[in-house]
XYZ file of N, CA and C in Angstrom:
783
model
N 8.842 112.850 -104.736
C 7.561 113.158 -104.453
C 6.825 111.636 -105.176
N 6.806 111.101 -103.724
C 5.742 109.784 -104.791
C 4.781 109.626 -105.689
N 4.192 108.337 -106.333
C 3.335 108.397 -107.208
C 2.425 107.373 -106.711
N 2.068 107.509 -105.811
C 1.437 105.807 -105.377
C 0.898 106.010 -104.517
N 0.566 107.084 -104.131
C -1.144 108.106 -103.918
C -2.225 108.206 -105.276
N -1.366 108.460 -106.566
C -2.100 109.852 -107.671
C -3.427 109.446 -108.199
N -3.413 107.336 -108.542
C -4.584 106.904 -108.606
C -5.850 106.930 -107.576
N -5.139 106.785 -106.650
C -5.980 107.008 -104.971
C -6.757 108.815 -105.390
N -5.233 109.825 -105.650
C -6.142 110.672 -106.098
C -7.804 110.809 -106.910
N -6.767 110.868 -107.737
C -7.836 110.502 -109.196
C -9.251 109.642 -108.950
N -9.215 108.693 -108.512
C -10.239 107.968 -107.973
C -11.083 109.267 -107.162
N -10.323 110.126 -106.420
C -11.747 110.592 -105.042
C -12.201 112.029 -106.273
N -11.027 112.186 -106.279
C -11.201 113.517 -107.746
C -12.776 113.021 -108.505
N -12.426 111.952 -109.347
C -13.617 111.177 -110.176
C -14.881 110.701 -109.126
N -15.137 111.120 -107.994
C -16.266 110.278 -107.484
C -17.079 111.704 -107.046
N -15.979 112.618 -106.384
C -16.434 114.187 -106.631
C -17.490 114.636 -107.528
N -16.942 114.722 -108.155
C -17.255 114.696 -110.197
C -18.579 114.460 -109.931
N -18.640 112.572 -109.728
C -19.656 112.241 -110.735
C -20.858 111.831 -109.423
N -20.536 112.319 -107.533
C -21.344 112.484 -106.699
C -21.895 114.224 -107.517
N -21.385 115.460 -107.464
C -21.907 116.015 -107.843
C -22.746 116.426 -109.610
N -22.633 115.827 -110.490
C -22.726 115.301 -111.338
C -24.399 114.421 -111.198
N -24.359 113.710 -110.177
C -25.673 112.847 -110.173
C -26.660 114.100 -108.536
N -26.112 115.593 -108.671
C -27.531 116.261 -107.996
C -28.179 116.459 -108.505
N -29.627 116.101 -108.436
C -30.664 116.407 -109.995
C -31.290 117.608 -109.038
N -31.691 117.235 -108.035
C -32.886 118.014 -107.745
C -33.630 117.248 -107.497
N -33.452 116.013 -107.709
C -34.988 114.897 -107.773
C -35.568 114.911 -106.776
N -34.500 114.771 -104.730
C -35.336 115.179 -104.047
C -36.070 116.337 -102.986
N -35.439 117.254 -104.139
C -36.301 118.831 -103.504
C -37.634 118.758 -103.032
N -38.736 117.923 -103.365
C -39.641 118.257 -102.594
C -39.323 117.179 -101.275
N -38.488 116.866 -100.736
C -38.128 116.045 -99.846
C -38.373 117.718 -98.709
N -37.565 118.511 -99.390
C -37.093 119.958 -98.136
C -38.739 121.150 -98.396
N -39.092 120.476 -99.268
C -40.848 121.317 -99.522
C -41.584 120.706 -98.291
N -42.131 119.631 -97.970
C -42.346 118.995 -97.381
C -41.925 118.746 -95.806
N -40.279 119.006 -95.853
C -40.194 118.606 -93.796
C -39.178 118.816 -93.723
N -38.610 119.535 -94.996
C -37.493 120.500 -94.034
C -37.513 121.866 -94.178
N -38.706 121.750 -93.715
C -39.012 123.860 -94.834
C -37.905 124.333 -94.402
N -37.506 125.454 -95.781
C -36.526 126.713 -95.478
C -34.953 125.858 -94.541
N -34.459 124.646 -94.733
C -33.450 124.074 -93.992
C -32.136 124.405 -95.256
N -31.102 124.414 -94.635
C -29.917 124.334 -95.740
C -28.986 122.289 -95.190
N -28.458 122.160 -96.589
C -27.490 120.991 -96.203
C -27.046 121.362 -94.541
N -27.089 119.696 -93.807
C -26.704 119.839 -92.925
C -26.656 120.267 -91.735
N -27.649 121.135 -92.039
C -28.333 121.683 -90.418
C -28.911 121.224 -89.689
N -29.722 121.098 -87.955
C -30.184 120.650 -87.987
C -31.563 121.252 -87.790
N -33.165 120.369 -88.037
C -34.519 120.310 -88.361
C -34.305 120.786 -86.320
N -34.925 120.536 -84.961
C -34.761 120.877 -84.475
C -34.281 119.820 -83.426
N -34.344 118.587 -83.359
C -33.718 117.964 -82.702
C -33.118 116.735 -83.713
N -33.415 117.226 -84.165
C -33.130 116.235 -85.872
C -32.185 116.570 -87.056
N -30.583 116.410 -86.570
C -30.192 117.027 -87.349
C -29.341 115.607 -88.549
N -29.579 116.823 -90.401
C -29.144 115.058 -90.845
C -27.971 115.822 -91.734
N -26.963 114.674 -91.821
C -25.557 114.989 -92.940
C -25.535 114.919 -93.989
N -25.679 115.816 -94.135
C -24.946 116.788 -95.836
C -24.860 114.901 -97.170
N -24.402 114.156 -96.157
C -24.642 113.338 -97.693
C -25.464 112.725 -97.435
N -27.062 112.503 -96.913
C -28.167 112.587 -96.403
C -28.516 112.869 -98.075
N -28.571 114.010 -96.879
C -29.289 115.009 -98.126
C -29.329 115.278 -99.633
N -27.825 114.896 -99.735
C -27.332 115.151 -101.204
C -28.533 113.656 -102.024
N -28.063 112.457 -101.361
C -28.095 110.970 -101.973
C -29.740 111.415 -102.128
N -30.618 111.826 -101.176
C -32.131 112.150 -101.670
C -32.551 113.208 -102.740
N -31.460 113.787 -103.244
C -31.700 114.248 -104.614
C -31.279 112.947 -106.105
N -30.280 112.592 -105.853
C -29.881 112.098 -107.023
C -31.123 110.906 -107.530
N -30.653 110.861 -108.970
C -31.796 110.389 -109.814
C -31.227 109.231 -108.790
N -32.174 107.165 -109.919
C -31.525 106.518 -109.398
C -30.481 105.914 -109.855
N -30.366 106.568 -111.392
C -28.720 105.837 -112.646
C -27.416 107.518 -111.139
N -27.825 108.456 -110.946
C -27.196 109.009 -110.156
C -26.058 107.983 -108.917
N -27.189 108.124 -107.936
C -27.921 107.280 -107.089
C -26.453 106.151 -107.886
N -26.718 105.504 -108.244
C -25.206 104.180 -108.751
C -24.541 104.020 -109.393
N -24.115 105.584 -109.928
C -23.277 105.663 -110.609
C -21.750 105.771 -109.550
N -23.220 106.600 -107.812
C -22.280 107.818 -107.209
C -21.523 106.229 -105.809
N -22.310 105.496 -106.231
C -22.444 104.145 -105.607
C -20.244 103.527 -106.179
N -20.888 103.680 -107.019
C -19.848 102.752 -108.073
C -17.799 103.191 -108.468
N -18.990 104.538 -108.499
C -17.593 105.418 -108.147
C -16.759 105.473 -106.271
N -17.367 105.600 -105.758
C -17.647 105.304 -104.081
C -16.190 104.637 -104.053
N -16.898 102.917 -104.182
C -16.069 101.387 -104.047
C -14.857 101.385 -104.816
N -14.856 102.371 -106.264
C -13.583 102.403 -106.764
C -12.030 103.675 -106.330
N -13.321 103.814 -105.406
C -12.001 104.291 -104.476
C -11.327 103.875 -103.683
N -12.506 102.778 -102.726
C -11.618 102.013 -101.753
C -11.207 101.142 -102.694
N -11.409 100.199 -103.427
C -10.138 99.762 -103.661
C -9.112 99.917 -103.390
N -8.903 101.690 -104.303
C -7.448 102.201 -103.857
C -6.980 102.691 -103.070
N -7.474 103.106 -101.712
C -7.694 102.589 -101.073
C -7.012 101.564 -99.725
N -8.233 100.792 -100.384
C -7.745 99.407 -99.346
C -5.887 98.788 -100.952
N -5.760 98.917 -101.183
C -5.052 98.440 -102.212
C -3.750 99.142 -101.231
N -4.295 101.109 -100.985
C -2.346 100.990 -100.630
C -2.349 100.474 -98.843
N -3.159 100.823 -98.039
C -3.316 99.428 -97.053
C -2.702 98.492 -96.591
N -3.123 97.707 -97.870
C -2.248 96.361 -98.161
C -1.171 95.911 -97.945
N -0.543 97.199 -99.120
C 0.692 97.316 -99.438
C 1.464 97.606 -97.975
N 0.907 98.414 -96.656
C 1.625 98.964 -95.460
C 1.318 97.759 -95.001
N 0.575 96.939 -94.501
C 0.362 96.135 -93.534
C 1.175 94.372 -94.014
N 1.025 94.579 -95.440
C 3.075 93.726 -96.074
C 3.970 94.153 -95.801
N 4.223 95.307 -95.386
C 5.297 96.508 -94.854
C 5.618 95.837 -92.789
N 4.283 96.226 -92.497
C 4.054 96.006 -91.206
C 4.955 94.790 -90.665
N 4.640 93.755 -91.456
C 4.705 92.420 -91.185
C 6.453 91.467 -91.445
N 6.688 92.437 -92.893
C 7.834 92.736 -92.240
C 8.892 93.159 -91.863
N 8.482 94.244 -91.318
C 8.950 95.056 -89.443
C 8.820 94.301 -88.971
N 7.878 93.529 -89.394
C 7.555 93.209 -87.349
C 7.117 91.002 -87.337
N 8.322 90.694 -88.387
C 9.090 89.151 -88.478
C 9.144 88.414 -87.034
N 9.402 87.144 -86.288
C 9.853 87.205 -85.966
C 11.035 87.049 -85.276
N 12.136 87.406 -86.591
C 13.575 87.083 -86.719
C 14.123 88.303 -85.909
N 13.348 89.487 -85.390
C 13.663 90.864 -85.836
C 13.867 90.277 -84.340
N 12.162 89.811 -82.950
C 12.679 89.465 -81.518
C 11.030 90.487 -81.506
N 11.932 91.553 -79.616
C 11.437 92.305 -79.449
C 12.000 93.523 -80.069
N 12.424 93.840 -81.177
C 13.101 94.657 -82.105
C 11.834 94.812 -82.893
N 11.217 94.299 -83.411
C 10.331 94.232 -84.659
C 9.035 94.709 -83.847
N 8.112 95.771 -85.688
C 8.119 96.883 -85.377
C 6.167 96.445 -83.960
N 5.903 96.354 -84.390
C 5.008 95.237 -83.570
C 4.801 94.998 -82.455
N 5.542 93.943 -82.080
C 6.462 94.043 -80.608
C 6.672 94.900 -79.728
N 7.796 96.003 -80.434
C 8.434 96.518 -79.468
C 7.024 98.331 -79.671
N 6.008 97.432 -80.227
C 4.671 98.700 -79.966
C 3.965 97.852 -78.852
N 4.148 97.588 -78.291
C 3.152 96.503 -77.371
C 2.316 95.652 -78.337
N 2.374 94.918 -78.642
C 1.128 93.893 -79.398
C 1.829 92.847 -79.750
N 0.607 91.729 -80.070
C 1.674 89.765 -80.045
C 2.652 90.140 -81.721
N 2.145 90.876 -82.659
C 1.930 90.375 -84.054
C 1.544 91.633 -84.578
N 1.724 91.650 -86.176
C 1.454 93.224 -86.743
C -0.403 92.856 -86.991
N -1.225 91.755 -86.439
C -2.564 92.134 -87.071
C -3.377 92.909 -85.770
N -2.345 92.884 -84.048
C -2.903 93.132 -83.706
C -2.313 94.722 -83.485
N -1.321 95.336 -83.747
C -1.125 96.217 -83.937
C -2.310 96.622 -85.014
N -2.896 96.470 -85.917
C -3.066 97.074 -87.534
C -4.748 97.349 -86.736
N -4.935 96.069 -85.440
C -6.359 96.271 -84.704
C -6.248 97.599 -84.511
N -5.759 97.878 -83.471
C -5.670 99.293 -82.323
C -5.770 100.574 -84.086
N -4.183 100.273 -84.609
C -4.139 101.189 -85.709
C -5.630 101.876 -86.537
N -6.187 100.602 -86.996
C -7.319 100.960 -87.966
C -8.997 100.947 -86.969
N -8.315 100.553 -85.759
C -9.972 100.394 -84.464
C -11.285 99.475 -85.789
N -10.001 98.073 -86.654
C -10.725 97.229 -87.095
C -10.859 95.565 -86.233
N -11.537 95.178 -86.631
C -11.701 93.346 -86.089
C -10.529 93.156 -86.494
N -9.939 92.018 -85.258
C -9.188 91.057 -85.819
C -9.116 90.565 -86.777
N -10.051 90.257 -87.114
C -10.294 89.150 -88.456
C -10.085 90.659 -88.997
N -10.265 90.602 -89.657
C -10.618 91.765 -90.899
C -8.261 93.054 -90.838
N -8.767 92.797 -89.675
C -6.692 92.702 -89.605
C -6.744 91.925 -89.687
N -6.313 90.305 -89.782
C -5.312 89.002 -90.208
C -5.253 89.211 -91.586
N -7.092 89.285 -91.692
C -6.810 89.288 -93.962
C -5.857 90.233 -94.239
N -5.966 91.512 -94.129
C -5.253 92.273 -94.410
C -3.771 92.216 -94.453
N -3.262 91.743 -93.441
C -1.730 91.475 -93.452
C -1.371 89.805 -93.677
N -1.741 89.366 -94.294
C -2.326 87.906 -95.302
C -2.110 88.070 -96.431
N -3.358 89.321 -96.517
C -2.765 89.830 -98.075
C -1.647 90.475 -98.901
N -1.007 91.016 -98.001
C -0.295 91.733 -97.800
C 0.953 90.693 -97.865
N 1.054 89.832 -97.208
C 2.860 89.361 -97.215
C 1.946 88.223 -98.109
N 0.586 88.755 -99.099
C 0.912 87.329 -100.075
C 0.832 87.995 -101.762
N 0.773 89.224 -101.648
C 1.848 90.055 -102.958
C 2.065 90.907 -102.477
N 3.413 90.102 -101.861
C 4.746 91.996 -101.279
C 6.179 91.415 -101.726
N 6.295 91.170 -103.016
C 7.926 90.772 -103.566
C 8.859 91.253 -102.959
N 8.803 90.957 -102.477
C 10.427 90.521 -101.152
C 11.221 90.336 -101.353
N 12.502 90.842 -100.563
C 13.705 90.994 -101.623
C 14.559 90.457 -100.309
N 15.956 89.545 -101.678
C 15.770 88.731 -101.068
C 17.265 89.225 -99.829
N 18.112 87.828 -98.879
C 19.511 88.192 -98.911
C 20.644 89.038 -99.171
N 20.384 89.069 -100.519
C 21.711 89.318 -100.856
C 21.503 90.566 -101.549
N 20.007 91.484 -101.497
C 19.475 92.236 -102.000
C 19.328 92.195 -103.689
N 18.536 90.874 -103.680
C 17.537 90.705 -104.775
C 16.141 91.021 -104.652
N 15.519 91.926 -106.000
C 13.806 91.184 -105.720
C 14.157 91.409 -105.930
N 12.333 89.781 -105.472
C 11.960 88.351 -105.497
C 10.395 88.283 -106.154
N 9.700 88.330 -106.515
C 8.499 87.483 -107.644
C 7.199 88.006 -105.755
N 6.422 88.976 -106.226
C 5.601 87.788 -105.171
C 4.698 86.235 -105.278
N 5.022 85.881 -104.466
C 4.192 84.569 -104.177
C 3.043 84.642 -105.161
N 1.639 85.534 -105.424
C 1.993 85.892 -106.511
C 1.567 86.209 -106.560
N 1.540 86.650 -108.422
C 2.488 88.245 -108.554
C 1.132 88.664 -109.071
N 0.305 88.052 -109.768
C -1.106 88.266 -111.086
C -2.343 89.480 -110.290
N -2.252 88.260 -108.492
C -3.319 88.760 -107.880
C -2.459 90.314 -107.175
N -1.234 90.308 -106.902
C -0.399 91.247 -106.386
C -0.532 92.569 -107.331
N -0.690 92.192 -108.663
C -0.819 93.084 -109.572
C -2.466 93.987 -109.723
N -3.634 93.304 -109.875
C -4.415 93.170 -109.959
C -4.586 94.376 -108.386
N -4.609 93.235 -107.035
C -5.055 94.279 -105.628
C -3.825 96.258 -105.719
N -3.037 96.058 -106.075
C -1.972 96.952 -105.846
C -2.389 97.932 -107.161
N -3.216 98.097 -108.289
C -4.027 98.359 -109.186
C -5.741 99.432 -109.283
N -5.789 98.350 -107.951
C -7.911 98.601 -107.415
C -8.017 97.430 -108.445
N -7.704 96.896 -108.830
C -8.354 96.324 -110.027
C -9.740 94.519 -109.316
N -8.986 94.457 -108.475
C -9.498 93.129 -108.308
C -10.076 93.502 -106.385
N -11.010 93.721 -105.796
C -11.209 93.802 -104.249
C -10.625 92.718 -103.179
N -10.503 93.153 -102.453
C -9.367 92.558 -101.652
C -10.438 91.397 -100.844
N -11.538 91.022 -100.729
C -11.692 89.400 -100.231
C -12.265 88.642 -101.560
N -11.550 89.180 -102.503
C -11.715 89.041 -103.689
C -10.108 87.985 -104.176
N -9.024 88.965 -103.537
C -8.086 88.336 -103.577
C -7.778 87.125 -102.988
N -7.900 87.535 -101.497
C -7.607 86.286 -100.787
C -8.507 85.261 -100.616
N -8.922 84.990 -101.118
C -10.190 83.385 -102.106
C -9.340 83.109 -102.577
N -8.531 83.528 -103.924
C -7.990 82.802 -104.782
C -6.740 82.765 -104.571
N -6.381 83.258 -103.353
C -4.732 83.223 -102.803
C -5.324 82.259 -101.848
N -6.271 81.711 -101.118
C -6.626 81.043 -100.081
C -6.314 79.585 -100.489
N -7.715 79.696 -101.578
C -7.926 78.591 -102.622
C -6.340 77.970 -103.768
N -6.073 78.699 -103.794
C -4.693 78.083 -104.831
C -3.515 78.125 -103.826
N -3.457 78.089 -103.327
C -1.884 77.741 -101.793
C -2.983 76.603 -101.265
N -3.841 75.673 -101.408
C -4.271 74.861 -101.147
C -3.882 73.346 -101.759
N -4.309 74.893 -103.250
C -4.037 73.833 -104.160
C -2.563 73.093 -104.984
N -2.123 73.964 -104.142
C -0.329 73.983 -105.054
C 0.164 72.606 -104.155
N -0.008 72.280 -103.907
C 1.296 71.035 -102.888
C 0.615 70.094 -103.736
N -0.821 70.227 -104.684
C -1.107 68.984 -105.608
C -0.974 69.061 -106.516
N -0.534 70.757 -107.655
C -1.195 70.832 -108.551
C 0.105 71.068 -109.554
N 0.555 70.858 -111.131
C 1.674 71.616 -111.322
C 1.835 72.471 -111.889
N 2.472 73.290 -111.483
C 3.037 75.279 -111.461
C 1.936 75.533 -112.646
N 2.116 75.473 -113.675
C 1.534 75.532 -115.199
C 0.030 76.287 -114.885
N 0.079 74.868 -114.633
C -1.877 74.883 -113.681
C -2.101 75.865 -112.833
N -1.291 75.750 -112.264
C -1.959 77.005 -110.859
C -2.072 78.745 -111.099
N -0.347 78.718 -112.286
C -0.316 79.951 -113.412
C -1.335 80.486 -113.264
N -2.150 79.384 -115.116
C -3.398 79.698 -115.728
C -4.327 79.989 -114.587
N -5.568 79.002 -113.741
C -5.485 78.646 -112.727
C -5.707 80.991 -111.875
N -4.629 81.008 -111.938
C -4.404 82.247 -110.792
C -4.887 83.632 -112.302
N -4.857 83.463 -113.627
C -4.874 84.170 -114.593
C -6.028 84.083 -114.904
N -6.683 82.979 -114.801
C -8.109 82.990 -115.055
C -8.902 84.052 -113.689
N -8.866 83.507 -112.620
C -9.428 83.230 -111.666
C -8.971 85.726 -111.112
N -7.749 86.005 -111.222
C -8.241 87.610 -111.800
C -8.883 88.340 -112.764
N -8.556 87.513 -114.001
C -9.669 88.207 -115.041
C -11.123 88.424 -114.224
N -11.751 86.642 -113.855
C -13.285 86.423 -113.426
C -13.220 87.671 -112.259
N -12.537 87.584 -111.396
C -12.417 88.810 -110.240
C -12.580 90.056 -110.072
N -11.830 91.246 -111.477
C -12.162 92.232 -112.644
C -13.828 92.547 -112.252
N -14.443 91.359 -112.683
C -15.575 91.644 -113.397
C -17.011 91.442 -112.374
N -16.791 90.328 -111.799
C -17.682 89.954 -110.692
C -17.181 90.014 -108.818
N -19.184 89.146 -107.951
C -18.454 89.454 -106.250
C -17.494 89.582 -105.692
N -16.808 88.997 -105.427
C -16.343 88.798 -104.482
C -17.128 87.439 -103.891
N -17.916 86.591 -103.944
C -18.969 85.935 -103.196
C -18.533 84.670 -104.123
N -19.033 85.181 -105.753
C -18.506 84.376 -107.128
C -17.335 84.246 -107.917
N -16.540 85.086 -107.023
C -15.337 84.337 -107.366
C -14.820 83.731 -106.181
N -15.353 83.497 -105.236
C -14.414 82.809 -104.517
C -15.771 81.373 -104.335
N -16.393 81.254 -104.930
C -16.770 79.988 -104.935
C -16.723 79.288 -106.811
N -15.507 79.935 -107.177
C -14.411 79.367 -108.900
C -13.774 79.282 -108.133
N -13.247 79.958 -106.802
C -11.645 79.869 -107.052
C -11.562 78.108 -106.404
N -13.348 78.106 -105.525
C -13.076 76.417 -104.682
C -12.965 74.804 -106.485
N -14.133 76.030 -107.263
C -14.091 74.734 -107.748
C -12.584 75.007 -108.925
N -11.324 75.228 -109.255
C -9.945 75.308 -109.791
C -9.588 74.709 -108.701
N -9.463 75.068 -107.485
C -8.489 73.978 -106.039
C -9.050 72.813 -106.780
N -10.114 72.867 -106.442
C -10.501 70.921 -106.576
C -9.992 70.195 -108.506
N -10.599 71.017 -108.627
C -10.055 70.478 -111.190
C -8.002 70.663 -110.590
N -7.506 71.654 -110.025
C -5.348 70.773 -109.588
C -5.403 70.352 -109.419
N -6.322 69.982 -108.441
C -5.344 68.575 -107.315
C -5.580 67.161 -108.092
N -4.390 66.570 -108.905
C -4.162 66.276 -109.410
C -4.446 64.685 -108.914
N -4.591 64.390 -107.467
C -4.530 63.563 -106.423
C -6.728 63.278 -106.373
N -7.793 64.064 -106.929
C -8.548 64.066 -107.104
C -8.978 64.419 -105.827
N -10.567 65.086 -105.578
C -10.991 65.431 -103.766
C -11.330 64.231 -102.489
N -11.564 63.309 -103.264
C -11.092 61.437 -102.521
C -9.805 61.318 -101.665
N -8.742 62.295 -101.601
C -7.700 61.904 -100.463
C -8.047 62.908 -99.717
N -8.478 64.141 -99.713
C -8.733 65.517 -98.803
C -10.367 65.080 -97.901
N -11.269 64.290 -98.635
C -12.325 64.038 -98.083
C -11.763 63.356 -97.013
N -11.077 62.260 -97.568
C -10.897 60.982 -96.578
C -10.381 61.142 -95.376
N -9.921 63.473 -95.693
C -8.726 63.520 -94.573
C -9.390 63.842 -93.661
N -11.441 64.783 -93.668
C -11.171 65.381 -93.243
C -12.915 63.774 -91.984
N -12.971 63.408 -92.763
C -13.355 62.579 -92.186
C -12.600 61.579 -91.127
N -11.203 61.455 -91.112
C -10.499 60.999 -90.242
C -10.478 62.114 -89.134
N -10.881 63.648 -89.338
C -10.403 64.661 -88.091
C -12.248 64.270 -87.937
N -13.102 63.855 -87.597
C -13.799 63.907 -87.335
C -14.291 63.787 -85.797
N -15.188 63.958 -84.762
C -14.665 64.182 -83.016
C -16.280 64.435 -82.307
N -16.120 63.640 -81.493
C -17.248 63.749 -80.221
C -16.793 64.570 -79.408
N -16.351 65.423 -78.175
C -16.047 66.048 -77.259
C -17.293 66.380 -76.466
N -17.215 66.037 -75.227
C -18.575 66.748 -74.329
C -17.411 66.589 -73.074
N -17.698 68.232 -72.204
C -17.180 68.503 -71.174
C -17.717 69.358 -70.486
N -17.465 69.675 -69.142
C -18.622 70.156 -68.197
C -18.043 71.372 -67.812
N -19.094 72.648 -68.118
C -18.301 73.236 -67.683
C -18.680 74.121 -66.519
N -17.510 74.904 -65.487
C -17.568 75.178 -64.090
C -19.077 75.946 -64.224
N -20.381 75.946 -64.801
C -21.582 76.372 -63.514
C -22.321 74.993 -64.168
N -21.762 74.001 -64.095
C -22.860 72.724 -64.071
C -22.873 72.601 -65.889
N -22.639 73.348 -66.823
C -23.761 73.161 -67.793
C -22.696 71.978 -68.677
N -23.248 71.749 -69.287
C -22.491 70.654 -70.477
C -22.853 71.184 -72.123
N -21.384 70.874 -72.328
C -20.848 71.663 -74.006
C -20.465 69.713 -74.609
N -20.773 69.931 -75.096
C -20.954 69.032 -77.057
C -20.361 69.679 -77.961
N -19.146 69.126 -78.079
C -18.601 69.850 -79.191
C -18.317 68.872 -80.764
N -19.276 69.169 -82.018
C -18.505 67.860 -82.782
C -17.656 68.490 -84.008
N -16.794 68.564 -84.825
C -16.140 68.114 -85.503
C -17.424 67.293 -86.774
N -17.978 68.357 -88.058
C -17.725 67.417 -89.474
C -17.282 67.275 -90.054
N -17.173 66.545 -90.879
C -16.659 66.736 -92.401
C -18.434 67.312 -93.206
N -17.350 68.097 -94.451
C -19.085 69.113 -94.693
C -19.695 67.664 -95.352
N -19.536 66.393 -95.654
C -20.947 65.963 -96.115
C -21.497 65.514 -95.310
N -21.032 65.159 -93.806
C -21.805 64.897 -92.586
C -22.858 65.914 -91.987
N -21.907 67.779 -92.564
C -22.078 68.830 -91.801
C -24.190 68.422 -92.507
N -23.625 68.817 -94.184
C -24.834 68.563 -94.980
C -25.934 67.865 -94.622
N -25.145 66.753 -93.831
C -27.146 65.718 -93.850
C -27.276 65.588 -92.008
N -26.840 67.779 -91.138
C -27.375 68.182 -89.739
C -28.111 69.319 -90.609
N -27.444 70.080 -91.379
C -28.027 71.299 -91.903
C -29.316 71.197 -91.571
N -29.910 73.110 -91.662
C -31.185 72.582 -91.698
C -32.076 72.927 -93.085
């Protein structure tokens, strides 16, 4: 029997325990005044109130915060399994398989497109999940040897639910951008520090630190990259079929700041 779901089961049990323990009767006055005689999840006239809403209304502030934190612990475990599954979906849909790939044989153009149907999610979320799965999958060589994942520390953190998927993707994106001009040992040090930081900080804060690391790792400095962005600035003017005229401007970050509200 697989043990891969054991952390998920443990987190689910923990959430149920924390949730039950947070029910203090704090919100009993709600039932006394507006939901008299009602049972959780029942209909009150034309209004049906979900059992979870009635539960959280009884929680103390501290209990509510514990329940939310435990819920996100469980979510990270679910995300860890989905990322692994998305990575395998990508492997089974690799271009070398042609029409025999899993995505195409299922009638989709890419693993992300198939994921949008399976999960009823946006293409943006599906693409992010697939990319993270690819970057944290330990591949098998043509000789059958298991190779390390491209970002092994991020992979371990995602697999154990220690790091949230948005934070993990921010780390991978910025270290990938830095890799061509960074020393390998510096990349490893950056990955280690970012993973440690991500275990206890919000994803937006992790993204900002990852950007700083990307710039610091660039042995050529940020100037060449800024010059490349400046060279890509453009202005395009086109007329639409209905007579409207469209102006599209591509600006470098500094130029964009000049026009920001």
